[in-house]
């Protein structure tokens, strides 16, 4: 469902909700004994439900389970699958370094266990979403090896109707955080060669546990924050501190030309200002100049 726009830009053609790093544990146990990862995921689901059928895809960019436990994947699937069905969105699961390929396949994708990379291509109404597995079994850093890059190269050989979004866990951008650079993505040189000049419009990442943006081979990169916990960029230099707060997810609006990504805080917060459907309908019914006068013109303080 798209609503009329009142400004110069049309409604987005595709909208993606990106959630990352849920880090669920068996039985929903608190992470590190402190972080309510199940409650945070439920809160995300509540907020997404409000957006209703405006969402075309829900992309989960890895570290779904903290220890790769089957029960943790079951919790994630039971939270997100019914939600995706209710809002009529496609659900795209992406592997993270905390995930285990076999359990990821059997519990999330309902496929036989296998240890090969979990790469996927999903068509979202003409937008090609590629779930790219950047994990290295037994390690936390990322790597795109030759066979994964050959697979990607072949996948991108023909452009998609509305272009391609790559969703991967280890994003190919720099981080100022101590130690996280040890866990960066390897194989970036050839990755750049593969995507440069292709129809890839955006690369989505996770893993960093804070929201950040950059570019790679001329392509925008957007990293979503985590729902499990947040890496504190205001911690002293050379310290790596994860905090029980600052959770967020991202929304990606893709237009026929261009795109925007936005960060949405996860949580319940009191409203400070609010305009409802009724007021919006009133404004929509006005001619453009009267609308500008009604909503834009400053009025003297009462
Ligand atoms: Fe993570
Ligand atoms: Fe990670």
GROMACS .gro file of C-alpha atoms and ligand atoms in nm:
model
  304
    1UNK     CA    1   0.000   0.000   0.000
    2UNK     CA    2   0.141   0.338  -0.101
    3UNK     CA    3  -0.009   0.669   0.007
    4UNK     CA    4  -0.013   0.989  -0.201
    5UNK     CA    5   0.291   1.212  -0.156
    6UNK     CA    6   0.257   1.588  -0.109
    7UNK     CA    7   0.613   1.685  -0.203
    8UNK     CA    8   0.834   1.656  -0.509
    9UNK     CA    9   0.926   1.290  -0.461
   10UNK     CA   10   0.694   1.006  -0.557
   11UNK     CA   11   0.610   0.724  -0.319
   12UNK     CA   12   0.889   0.466  -0.287
   13UNK     CA   13   0.863   0.174  -0.525
   14UNK     CA   14   1.013  -0.071  -0.274
   15UNK     CA   15   1.043  -0.051   0.105
   16UNK     CA   16   1.270  -0.282   0.303
   17UNK     CA   17   1.280  -0.318   0.681
   18UNK     CA   18   1.626  -0.429   0.788
   19UNK     CA   19   1.677  -0.581   1.130
   20UNK     CA   20   2.010  -0.716   1.245
   21UNK     CA   21   2.201  -0.899   1.514
   22UNK     CA   22   1.919  -1.037   1.724
   23UNK     CA   23   2.167  -1.275   1.900
   24UNK     CA   24   1.898  -1.500   2.045
   25UNK     CA   25   1.985  -1.776   2.292
   26UNK     CA   26   1.820  -2.111   2.370
   27UNK     CA   27   1.500  -2.058   2.568
   28UNK     CA   28   1.526  -1.682   2.520
   29UNK     CA   29   1.791  -1.649   2.792
   30UNK     CA   30   1.921  -1.294   2.844
   31UNK     CA   31   2.241  -1.225   2.653
   32UNK     CA   32   2.535  -1.173   2.887
   33UNK     CA   33   2.281  -1.224   3.167
   34UNK     CA   34   2.149  -0.872   3.098
   35UNK     CA   35   2.010  -0.803   2.752
   36UNK     CA   36   1.649  -0.903   2.682
   37UNK     CA   37   1.697  -1.006   2.320
   38UNK     CA   38   1.356  -1.173   2.292
   39UNK     CA   39   1.178  -0.865   2.427
   40UNK     CA   40   1.372  -0.644   2.185
   41UNK     CA   41   1.274  -0.861   1.890
   42UNK     CA   42   0.910  -0.859   2.004
   43UNK     CA   43   0.926  -0.479   2.029
   44UNK     CA   44   1.065  -0.460   1.674
   45UNK     CA   45   0.779  -0.683   1.556
   46UNK     CA   46   0.524  -0.455   1.726
   47UNK     CA   47   0.670  -0.151   1.554
   48UNK     CA   48   0.685  -0.321   1.217
   49UNK     CA   49   0.327  -0.435   1.251
   50UNK     CA   50   0.225  -0.068   1.275
   51UNK     CA   51   0.379  -0.010   0.933
   52UNK     CA   52   0.148  -0.279   0.800
   53UNK     CA   53   0.156  -0.374   0.437
   54UNK     CA   54   0.378  -0.086   0.332
   55UNK     CA   55   0.680  -0.314   0.381
   56UNK     CA   56   0.785  -0.529   0.083
   57UNK     CA   57   1.065  -0.724   0.250
   58UNK     CA   58   1.206  -0.789   0.596
   59UNK     CA   59   1.580  -0.851   0.570
   60UNK     CA   60   1.760  -0.999   0.871
   61UNK     CA   61   2.133  -0.936   0.832
   62UNK     CA   62   2.279  -1.207   1.047
   63UNK     CA   63   2.383  -1.306   1.396
   64UNK     CA   64   2.027  -1.428   1.432
   65UNK     CA   65   2.141  -1.671   1.703
   66UNK     CA   66   2.426  -1.595   1.942
   67UNK     CA   67   2.552  -1.955   1.964
   68UNK     CA   68   2.382  -2.114   1.663
   69UNK     CA   69   2.139  -2.307   1.884
   70UNK     CA   70   1.836  -2.463   1.707
   71UNK     CA   71   1.596  -2.328   1.971
   72UNK     CA   72   1.725  -1.974   1.916
   73UNK     CA   73   1.646  -2.004   1.544
   74UNK     CA   74   1.302  -2.140   1.628
   75UNK     CA   75   1.236  -1.829   1.840
   76UNK     CA   76   1.345  -1.602   1.555
   77UNK     CA   77   1.136  -1.785   1.296
   78UNK     CA   78   0.829  -1.793   1.518
   79UNK     CA   79   0.857  -1.418   1.575
   80UNK     CA   80   0.927  -1.308   1.219
   81UNK     CA   81   0.752  -1.555   0.989
   82UNK     CA   82   0.394  -1.479   1.102
   83UNK     CA   83   0.474  -1.108   1.100
   84UNK     CA   84   0.605  -1.126   0.742
   85UNK     CA   85   0.289  -1.313   0.642
   86UNK     CA   86   0.060  -1.062   0.812
   87UNK     CA   87   0.224  -0.762   0.645
   88UNK     CA   88   0.268  -0.955   0.316
   89UNK     CA   89   0.646  -0.900   0.312
   90UNK     CA   90   0.913  -1.140   0.193
   91UNK     CA   91   1.144  -1.259   0.468
   92UNK     CA   92   1.514  -1.278   0.381
   93UNK     CA   93   1.755  -1.443   0.626
   94UNK     CA   94   2.127  -1.366   0.599
   95UNK     CA   95   2.405  -1.559   0.774
   96UNK     CA   96   2.619  -1.387   1.041
   97UNK     CA   97   2.940  -1.500   1.209
   98UNK     CA   98   2.754  -1.612   1.523
   99UNK     CA   99   2.527  -1.832   1.310
  100UNK     CA  100   2.593  -2.193   1.217
  101UNK     CA  101   2.507  -2.291   0.860
  102UNK     CA  102   2.357  -2.633   0.938
  103UNK     CA  103   2.114  -2.513   1.207
  104UNK     CA  104   2.044  -2.194   1.011
  105UNK     CA  105   1.932  -2.412   0.720
  106UNK     CA  106   1.730  -2.667   0.917
  107UNK     CA  107   1.561  -2.427   1.161
  108UNK     CA  108   1.518  -2.105   0.962
  109UNK     CA  109   1.503  -2.214   0.600
  110UNK     CA  110   1.353  -2.558   0.671
  111UNK     CA  111   1.609  -2.717   0.439
  112UNK     CA  112   1.843  -3.013   0.490
  113UNK     CA  113   2.159  -2.937   0.688
  114UNK     CA  114   2.462  -2.844   0.478
  115UNK     CA  115   2.785  -2.654   0.542
  116UNK     CA  116   2.814  -2.468   0.210
  117UNK     CA  117   2.762  -2.088   0.205
  118UNK     CA  118   2.397  -1.979   0.235
  119UNK     CA  119   2.365  -1.751  -0.067
  120UNK     CA  120   2.016  -1.667  -0.189
  121UNK     CA  121   1.846  -1.460  -0.458
  122UNK     CA  122   1.499  -1.327  -0.377
  123UNK     CA  123   1.281  -1.138  -0.622
  124UNK     CA  124   1.087  -0.861  -0.448
  125UNK     CA  125   0.854  -0.730  -0.717
  126UNK     CA  126   1.133  -0.676  -0.965
  127UNK     CA  127   1.394  -0.574  -0.707
  128UNK     CA  128   1.661  -0.843  -0.672
  129UNK     CA  129   1.771  -0.898  -0.313
  130UNK     CA  130   2.084  -1.110  -0.281
  131UNK     CA  131   2.154  -1.264   0.058
  132UNK     CA  132   2.531  -1.307   0.051
  133UNK     CA  133   2.696  -1.531   0.309
  134UNK     CA  134   3.016  -1.356   0.421
  135UNK     CA  135   3.092  -1.591   0.710
  136UNK     CA  136   3.393  -1.817   0.764
  137UNK     CA  137   3.306  -2.137   0.954
  138UNK     CA  138   3.475  -2.140   1.295
  139UNK     CA  139   3.571  -1.769   1.282
  140UNK     CA  140   3.416  -1.430   1.348
  141UNK     CA  141   3.578  -1.229   1.065
  142UNK     CA  142   3.421  -1.221   0.719
  143UNK     CA  143   3.546  -1.332   0.381
  144UNK     CA  144   3.416  -1.361   0.027
  145UNK     CA  145   3.621  -1.638  -0.130
  146UNK     CA  146   3.664  -1.707  -0.500
  147UNK     CA  147   3.370  -1.945  -0.528
  148UNK     CA  148   3.132  -1.702  -0.353
  149UNK     CA  149   3.246  -1.419  -0.575
  150UNK     CA  150   3.212  -1.637  -0.887
  151UNK     CA  151   2.856  -1.716  -0.774
  152UNK     CA  152   2.783  -1.345  -0.722
  153UNK     CA  153   2.936  -1.253  -1.057
  154UNK     CA  154   2.709  -1.504  -1.231
  155UNK     CA  155   2.404  -1.385  -1.032
  156UNK     CA  156   2.467  -1.027  -1.144
  157UNK     CA  157   2.529  -1.115  -1.510
  158UNK     CA  158   2.180  -1.001  -1.612
  159UNK     CA  159   2.043  -0.680  -1.457
  160UNK     CA  160   1.716  -0.704  -1.264
  161UNK     CA  161   1.412  -0.493  -1.353
  162UNK     CA  162   1.460  -0.256  -1.057
  163UNK     CA  163   1.823  -0.331  -0.974
  164UNK     CA  164   1.986  -0.526  -0.693
  165UNK     CA  165   2.033  -0.489  -0.318
  166UNK     CA  166   2.305  -0.706  -0.161
  167UNK     CA  167   2.238  -0.799   0.203
  168UNK     CA  168   2.541  -0.933   0.390
  169UNK     CA  169   2.664  -0.945   0.747
  170UNK     CA  170   3.019  -0.805   0.719
  171UNK     CA  171   2.982  -0.473   0.537
  172UNK     CA  172   3.275  -0.354   0.324
  173UNK     CA  173   3.334  -0.023   0.506
  174UNK     CA  174   3.573   0.101   0.774
  175UNK     CA  175   3.491   0.108   1.144
  176UNK     CA  176   3.649   0.336   1.403
  177UNK     CA  177   3.594   0.075   1.674
  178UNK     CA  178   3.889  -0.101   1.831
  179UNK     CA  179   3.906  -0.474   1.757
  180UNK     CA  180   3.612  -0.476   1.517
  181UNK     CA  181   3.864  -0.414   1.236
  182UNK     CA  182   4.015  -0.756   1.314
  183UNK     CA  183   3.677  -0.902   1.222
  184UNK     CA  184   3.642  -0.710   0.895
  185UNK     CA  185   3.552  -0.851   0.554
  186UNK     CA  186   3.836  -1.003   0.351
  187UNK     CA  187   3.835  -1.039  -0.026
  188UNK     CA  188   3.717  -0.681  -0.080
  189UNK     CA  189   3.938  -0.613  -0.383
  190UNK     CA  190   3.768  -0.868  -0.607
  191UNK     CA  191   3.429  -0.797  -0.449
  192UNK     CA  192   3.472  -0.439  -0.574
  193UNK     CA  193   3.554  -0.566  -0.923
  194UNK     CA  194   3.243  -0.785  -0.926
  195UNK     CA  195   2.996  -0.518  -0.815
  196UNK     CA  196   3.147  -0.217  -0.995
  197UNK     CA  197   2.941  -0.142  -1.304
  198UNK     CA  198   2.670  -0.392  -1.205
  199UNK     CA  199   2.308  -0.310  -1.119
  200UNK     CA  200   2.381  -0.319  -0.741
  201UNK     CA  201   2.219  -0.008  -0.592
  202UNK     CA  202   2.288  -0.066  -0.225
  203UNK     CA  203   2.478  -0.295   0.011
  204UNK     CA  204   2.316  -0.367   0.347
  205UNK     CA  205   2.528  -0.487   0.640
  206UNK     CA  206   2.509  -0.571   1.008
  207UNK     CA  207   2.773  -0.701   1.249
  208UNK     CA  208   2.888  -0.364   1.384
  209UNK     CA  209   2.596  -0.319   1.628
  210UNK     CA  210   2.564   0.051   1.547
  211UNK     CA  211   2.408   0.224   1.251
  212UNK     CA  212   2.655   0.362   1.000
  213UNK     CA  213   2.683   0.452   0.632
  214UNK     CA  214   2.957   0.464   0.375
  215UNK     CA  215   3.026   0.359   0.020
  216UNK     CA  216   3.208   0.078  -0.158
  217UNK     CA  217   3.307   0.073  -0.523
  218UNK     CA  218   3.077   0.373  -0.571
  219UNK     CA  219   2.779   0.191  -0.416
  220UNK     CA  220   2.611   0.317  -0.096
  221UNK     CA  221   2.654   0.093   0.209
  222UNK     CA  222   2.407   0.105   0.497
  223UNK     CA  223   2.470  -0.085   0.819
  224UNK     CA  224   2.178  -0.140   1.056
  225UNK     CA  225   2.218  -0.122   1.433
  226UNK     CA  226   2.139  -0.430   1.641
  227UNK     CA  227   1.837  -0.532   1.845
  228UNK     CA  228   2.052  -0.732   2.092
  229UNK     CA  229   2.284  -0.458   2.217
  230UNK     CA  230   2.466  -0.154   2.081
  231UNK     CA  231   2.838  -0.086   2.045
  232UNK     CA  232   2.906   0.247   2.215
  233UNK     CA  233   3.090   0.481   1.978
  234UNK     CA  234   3.130   0.728   2.267
  235UNK     CA  235   3.334   0.480   2.471
  236UNK     CA  236   3.698   0.585   2.530
  237UNK     CA  237   3.925   0.528   2.228
  238UNK     CA  238   4.059   0.174   2.201
  239UNK     CA  239   3.775   0.038   2.415
  240UNK     CA  240   3.504  -0.191   2.278
  241UNK     CA  241   3.190  -0.156   2.491
  242UNK     CA  242   2.849  -0.308   2.417
  243UNK     CA  243   2.558  -0.142   2.597
  244UNK     CA  244   2.207  -0.255   2.688
  245UNK     CA  245   2.028   0.021   2.495
  246UNK     CA  246   2.029   0.228   2.176
  247UNK     CA  247   1.861  -0.051   1.979
  248UNK     CA  248   1.743   0.025   1.628
  249UNK     CA  249   1.642  -0.113   1.292
  250UNK     CA  250   1.655   0.046   0.947
  251UNK     CA  251   1.409   0.131   0.676
  252UNK     CA  252   1.520   0.147   0.315
  253UNK     CA  253   1.305   0.339   0.067
  254UNK     CA  254   1.399   0.271  -0.295
  255UNK     CA  255   1.266   0.504  -0.561
  256UNK     CA  256   1.276   0.472  -0.937
  257UNK     CA  257   1.573   0.703  -0.902
  258UNK     CA  258   1.773   0.697  -0.582
  259UNK     CA  259   1.709   0.565  -0.234
  260UNK     CA  260   1.716   0.672   0.130
  261UNK     CA  261   1.794   0.473   0.444
  262UNK     CA  262   1.658   0.569   0.787
  263UNK     CA  263   1.728   0.457   1.144
  264UNK     CA  264   1.431   0.370   1.366
  265UNK     CA  265   1.482   0.345   1.743
  266UNK     CA  266   1.344   0.023   1.895
  267UNK     CA  267   1.148   0.090   2.213
  268UNK     CA  268   0.843   0.254   2.363
  269UNK     CA  269   0.877   0.628   2.398
  270UNK     CA  270   0.624   0.899   2.498
  271UNK     CA  271   0.491   1.109   2.211
  272UNK     CA  272   0.592   1.476   2.211
  273UNK     CA  273   0.406   1.576   1.898
  274UNK     CA  274   0.156   1.390   1.683
  275UNK     CA  275  -0.062   1.446   1.375
  276UNK     CA  276  -0.318   1.182   1.289
  277UNK     CA  277  -0.487   1.041   0.982
  278UNK     CA  278  -0.778   1.286   1.006
  279UNK     CA  279  -0.555   1.592   0.991
  280UNK     CA  280  -0.354   1.443   0.706
  281UNK     CA  281  -0.671   1.374   0.506
  282UNK     CA  282  -0.776   1.738   0.560
  283UNK     CA  283  -0.443   1.864   0.426
  284UNK     CA  284  -0.453   1.629   0.129
  285UNK     CA  285  -0.792   1.767   0.032
  286UNK     CA  286  -0.661   2.126   0.014
  287UNK     CA  287  -0.517   2.291  -0.298
  288UNK     CA  288  -0.135   2.309  -0.280
  289UNK     CA  289  -0.117   2.681  -0.193
  290UNK     CA  290  -0.373   2.652   0.086
  291UNK     CA  291  -0.193   2.344   0.216
  292UNK     CA  292   0.133   2.540   0.232
  293UNK     CA  293  -0.041   2.821   0.415
  294UNK     CA  294  -0.203   2.582   0.660
  295UNK     CA  295   0.097   2.368   0.746
  296UNK     CA  296   0.406   2.570   0.661
  297UNK     CA  297   0.328   2.933   0.744
  298UNK     CA  298   0.460   3.046   1.083
  299UNK     CA  299   0.202   3.191   1.313
  300UNK     CA  300   0.260   3.432   1.598
  301UNK     CA  301   0.293   3.265   1.938
  302UNK     CA  302  -0.038   3.260   2.123
  303LIG    FE1  303   2.640  -0.937   1.611
  304LIG    FE1  304   2.863  -1.035   1.367
   0.00000   0.00000   0.00000
